Amino acid sequence: MQLLTPDELTALLNGTPQVKRAVAVLKDRFEAVDDDNPFLPKRITSETIRMAQQLAAANLFTTKLDLNDYRSVHAFIVRNDKYLNADAKNLLLGPFN
């Protein structure tokens, strides 16, 4: 288990859009994210993946996406390809290269 940084913990407690998106990634329910914010397009970025990795490492949520399992990550990428930026895909696949 990994501890969150003070900034990550504050973001978690405040329920920031970044945390909501990261949790949606971990639960494999990104299509349900509703930000209603024109300045935040509905995309999964590398920042979203990094936050999801931190939350997963802290064991705070029951997750559907196993970031340490290639099959789980590949299936996630296939299902969510239209939302994923190239840098987010690379970050997800990085541990398996």
Tab-separated table of C-alpha atoms in Angstrom:
chain	number	residue	atom	x	y	z
A	1	MET	CA	0.000	0.000	0.000
A	2	GLN	CA	1.206	3.460	-0.885
A	3	LEU	CA	0.257	6.670	0.903
A	4	LEU	CA	-1.184	9.594	-1.011
A	5	THR	CA	0.646	12.908	-1.078
A	6	PRO	CA	-1.007	15.821	0.725
A	7	ASP	CA	-2.120	17.294	-2.631
A	8	GLU	CA	-3.612	13.965	-3.742
A	9	LEU	CA	-5.395	13.528	-0.432
A	10	THR	CA	-6.802	17.061	-0.632
A	11	ALA	CA	-8.014	16.396	-4.195
A	12	LEU	CA	-9.630	13.161	-3.015
A	13	LEU	CA	-11.390	14.816	-0.087
A	14	ASN	CA	-12.589	17.690	-2.281
A	15	GLY	CA	-13.833	15.338	-4.988
A	16	THR	CA	-12.063	17.211	-7.769
A	17	PRO	CA	-12.856	16.422	-11.408
A	18	GLN	CA	-9.408	14.810	-11.692
A	19	VAL	CA	-10.251	12.374	-8.884
A	20	LYS	CA	-13.724	11.673	-10.285
A	21	ARG	CA	-12.190	10.832	-13.644
A	22	ALA	CA	-9.501	8.634	-12.063
A	23	VAL	CA	-12.098	6.723	-10.049
A	24	ALA	CA	-14.202	6.302	-13.209
A	25	VAL	CA	-11.131	4.807	-14.917
A	26	LEU	CA	-10.535	2.387	-12.046
A	27	LYS	CA	-14.173	1.331	-12.055
A	28	ASP	CA	-14.112	1.140	-15.888
A	29	ARG	CA	-17.088	3.502	-16.092
A	30	PHE	CA	-15.536	6.505	-17.822
A	31	GLU	CA	-18.478	6.844	-20.199
A	32	ALA	CA	-20.574	7.795	-17.155
A	33	VAL	CA	-18.379	10.805	-16.284
A	34	ASP	CA	-20.437	13.975	-16.591
A	35	ASP	CA	-18.288	17.037	-16.001
A	36	ASP	CA	-20.444	19.566	-17.850
A	37	ASN	CA	-17.291	21.640	-18.102
A	38	PRO	CA	-16.403	22.959	-21.572
A	39	PHE	CA	-12.802	23.498	-20.455
A	40	LEU	CA	-12.367	19.799	-19.587
A	41	PRO	CA	-13.069	17.715	-22.659
A	42	LYS	CA	-14.171	14.168	-21.931
A	43	ARG	CA	-10.738	12.589	-22.428
A	44	ILE	CA	-8.563	10.242	-20.414
A	45	THR	CA	-5.192	11.953	-20.131
A	46	SER	CA	-1.887	10.849	-18.647
A	47	GLU	CA	-2.722	12.936	-15.562
A	48	THR	CA	-5.934	10.936	-15.130
A	49	ILE	CA	-3.986	7.676	-15.403
A	50	ARG	CA	-1.336	8.848	-12.921
A	51	MET	CA	-4.036	9.753	-10.389
A	52	ALA	CA	-5.733	6.388	-10.979
A	53	GLN	CA	-2.400	4.637	-10.392
A	54	GLN	CA	-1.905	6.526	-7.124
A	55	LEU	CA	-5.429	5.742	-5.916
A	56	ALA	CA	-5.043	2.087	-6.879
A	57	ALA	CA	-1.675	1.862	-5.098
A	58	ALA	CA	-3.286	3.306	-1.960
A	59	ASN	CA	-5.973	0.568	-2.063
A	60	LEU	CA	-8.769	3.080	-1.510
A	61	PHE	CA	-11.248	1.639	-4.001
A	62	THR	CA	-12.458	-1.677	-5.252
A	63	THR	CA	-11.464	-1.523	-8.882
A	64	LYS	CA	-12.486	-3.295	-12.044
A	65	LEU	CA	-9.304	-2.268	-13.868
A	66	ASP	CA	-6.170	-4.074	-12.697
A	67	LEU	CA	-3.315	-1.812	-13.744
A	68	ASN	CA	-0.821	-4.653	-13.180
A	69	ASP	CA	-2.552	-7.112	-15.515
A	70	TYR	CA	-1.995	-6.763	-19.264
A	71	ARG	CA	-5.285	-8.431	-20.168
A	72	SER	CA	-7.238	-6.031	-17.950
A	73	VAL	CA	-5.388	-2.982	-19.303
A	74	HIS	CA	-5.759	-4.106	-22.925
A	75	ALA	CA	-9.503	-4.712	-22.499
A	76	PHE	CA	-9.839	-1.262	-20.896
A	77	ILE	CA	-8.018	0.371	-23.808
A	78	VAL	CA	-10.199	-1.410	-26.366
A	79	ARG	CA	-13.422	-0.381	-24.587
A	80	ASN	CA	-12.342	3.215	-23.980
A	81	ASP	CA	-10.213	3.966	-27.037
A	82	LYS	CA	-12.355	6.937	-28.097
A	83	TYR	CA	-11.630	8.659	-24.759
A	84	LEU	CA	-7.906	7.862	-24.454
A	85	ASN	CA	-5.134	10.248	-25.442
A	86	ALA	CA	-2.033	8.620	-26.924
A	87	ASP	CA	0.056	9.562	-23.881
A	88	ALA	CA	-2.479	7.890	-21.576
A	89	LYS	CA	-2.325	4.679	-23.633
A	90	ASN	CA	1.457	4.730	-23.485
A	91	LEU	CA	1.381	5.210	-19.722
A	92	LEU	CA	-1.035	2.311	-19.294
A	93	LEU	CA	1.041	0.020	-21.498
A	94	GLY	CA	4.433	1.200	-20.218
A	95	PRO	CA	4.879	-1.488	-17.539
A	96	PHE	CA	4.328	-4.220	-20.125
A	97	ASN	CA	6.901	-3.053	-22.717
